[in-house]
Amino acid sequence: MTHKFKGTDGEWVNRGTAIWAGDVYVAEVMSMREKASVKLANAKLISSAPELIEALRQLRDYVEDVCVVPPEDCHKDHPLNLANRAIEKALGKK
């Protein structure tokens, strides 16, 4: 079963430490202790989240469908199962 990403629609971009999806404010990376360069790096990672989850889902589907590797045939720490757990975590399923 494929679950849909429930975050803000649209391409997420970072403008400094603020993350926007079009004209919708998504989040801001804030910390009194972190250097500006760390906050900017965190903002870049956060703003790429929708693209990362979609790329991981497509790669997982490719491995399962084209390479015919079912997750139940893999050990717990197999990359396919790691991908499935990361997807579930990102979608709030675990």
mmCIF file of C-alpha atoms in Angstrom:
data_model
loop_
_atom_site.group_PDB
_atom_site.id
_atom_site.type_symbol
_atom_site.label_atom_id
_atom_site.label_comp_id
_atom_site.label_asym_id
_atom_site.label_seq_id
_atom_site.Cartn_x
_atom_site.Cartn_y
_atom_site.Cartn_z
ATOM 1 C CA MET A 1 0.000 0.000 0.000
ATOM 2 C CA THR A 2 1.365 3.382 -0.997
ATOM 3 C CA HIS A 3 0.708 6.243 1.379
ATOM 4 C CA LYS A 4 0.760 9.822 0.172
ATOM 5 C CA PHE A 5 3.105 12.428 1.592
ATOM 6 C CA LYS A 6 0.895 14.694 3.694
ATOM 7 C CA GLY A 7 3.262 17.646 3.863
ATOM 8 C CA THR A 8 2.762 20.946 2.078
ATOM 9 C CA ASP A 9 2.345 20.473 -1.679
ATOM 10 C CA GLY A 10 4.790 22.049 -4.082
ATOM 11 C CA GLU A 11 8.529 22.217 -4.430
ATOM 12 C CA TRP A 12 10.163 23.080 -1.129
ATOM 13 C CA VAL A 13 12.927 25.667 -1.324
ATOM 14 C CA ASN A 14 15.027 27.233 1.348
ATOM 15 C CA ARG A 15 15.412 30.971 1.535
ATOM 16 C CA GLY A 16 18.138 31.357 4.080
ATOM 17 C CA THR A 17 16.863 29.293 6.993
ATOM 18 C CA ALA A 18 13.171 29.525 6.004
ATOM 19 C CA ILE A 19 11.556 26.727 3.978
ATOM 20 C CA TRP A 20 8.797 27.688 1.526
ATOM 21 C CA ALA A 21 6.533 25.759 -0.869
ATOM 22 C CA GLY A 22 5.610 28.397 -3.408
ATOM 23 C CA ASP A 23 4.128 31.203 -1.326
ATOM 24 C CA VAL A 24 3.371 28.917 1.652
ATOM 25 C CA TYR A 25 5.707 29.158 4.655
ATOM 26 C CA VAL A 26 6.618 25.601 5.716
ATOM 27 C CA ALA A 27 9.234 25.925 8.470
ATOM 28 C CA GLU A 28 12.216 27.806 9.805
ATOM 29 C CA VAL A 29 15.436 26.324 11.122
ATOM 30 C CA MET A 30 16.132 28.089 14.384
ATOM 31 C CA SER A 31 18.718 27.547 17.073
ATOM 32 C CA MET A 32 20.521 29.874 19.413
ATOM 33 C CA ARG A 33 23.506 27.526 19.661
ATOM 34 C CA GLU A 34 24.124 26.511 16.045
ATOM 35 C CA LYS A 35 26.326 28.437 13.659
ATOM 36 C CA ALA A 36 24.667 30.002 10.624
ATOM 37 C CA SER A 37 26.361 27.445 8.358
ATOM 38 C CA VAL A 38 24.821 24.565 10.331
ATOM 39 C CA LYS A 39 21.360 26.159 10.198
ATOM 40 C CA LEU A 40 21.703 26.635 6.431
ATOM 41 C CA ALA A 41 22.806 23.001 5.982
ATOM 42 C CA ASN A 42 19.794 21.838 8.012
ATOM 43 C CA ALA A 43 17.481 24.049 5.936
ATOM 44 C CA LYS A 44 18.860 22.530 2.716
ATOM 45 C CA LEU A 45 18.221 19.025 4.026
ATOM 46 C CA ILE A 46 14.694 19.851 5.197
ATOM 47 C CA SER A 47 13.789 21.572 1.936
ATOM 48 C CA SER A 48 14.866 18.479 -0.027
ATOM 49 C CA ALA A 49 12.657 16.113 2.039
ATOM 50 C CA PRO A 50 9.780 15.767 -0.469
ATOM 51 C CA GLU A 51 12.209 14.985 -3.304
ATOM 52 C CA LEU A 52 14.154 12.522 -1.156
ATOM 53 C CA ILE A 53 11.051 10.598 -0.074
ATOM 54 C CA GLU A 54 9.779 10.391 -3.658
ATOM 55 C CA ALA A 55 13.171 9.235 -4.983
ATOM 56 C CA LEU A 56 13.425 6.600 -2.242
ATOM 57 C CA ARG A 57 9.894 5.353 -2.970
ATOM 58 C CA GLN A 58 10.645 5.047 -6.689
ATOM 59 C CA LEU A 59 13.916 3.231 -6.031
ATOM 60 C CA ARG A 60 12.184 0.858 -3.602
ATOM 61 C CA ASP A 61 9.429 0.145 -6.124
ATOM 62 C CA TYR A 62 12.023 -0.489 -8.837
ATOM 63 C CA VAL A 63 13.908 -2.980 -6.672
ATOM 64 C CA GLU A 64 10.705 -4.792 -5.724
ATOM 65 C CA ASP A 65 9.080 -4.788 -9.177
ATOM 66 C CA VAL A 66 11.886 -4.852 -11.745
ATOM 67 C CA CYS A 67 14.549 -6.690 -9.761
ATOM 68 C CA VAL A 68 11.860 -8.924 -8.191
ATOM 69 C CA VAL A 69 13.199 -8.589 -4.652
ATOM 70 C CA PRO A 70 10.392 -8.920 -2.108
ATOM 71 C CA PRO A 71 11.129 -7.340 1.290
ATOM 72 C CA GLU A 72 10.107 -10.519 3.124
ATOM 73 C CA ASP A 73 13.013 -12.353 1.442
ATOM 74 C CA CYS A 74 15.523 -9.867 2.879
ATOM 75 C CA HIS A 75 17.176 -9.720 6.284
ATOM 76 C CA LYS A 76 16.174 -6.986 8.732
ATOM 77 C CA ASP A 77 19.030 -4.618 7.796
ATOM 78 C CA HIS A 78 18.838 -5.182 4.029
ATOM 79 C CA PRO A 79 18.775 -1.845 2.168
ATOM 80 C CA LEU A 80 15.251 -2.565 0.920
ATOM 81 C CA ASN A 81 13.959 -2.967 4.474
ATOM 82 C CA LEU A 82 15.923 0.087 5.618
ATOM 83 C CA ALA A 83 14.258 2.068 2.816
ATOM 84 C CA ASN A 84 10.812 0.801 3.815
ATOM 85 C CA ARG A 85 11.385 1.798 7.449
ATOM 86 C CA ALA A 86 12.639 5.263 6.447
ATOM 87 C CA ILE A 87 9.589 5.785 4.215
ATOM 88 C CA GLU A 88 7.234 4.695 6.978
ATOM 89 C CA LYS A 89 8.946 6.999 9.455
ATOM 90 C CA ALA A 90 8.763 9.956 7.058
ATOM 91 C CA LEU A 91 5.068 9.329 6.484
ATOM 92 C CA GLY A 92 4.356 8.964 10.206
ATOM 93 C CA LYS A 93 3.592 5.237 10.020
ATOM 94 C CA LYS A 94 6.192 4.233 12.636
#
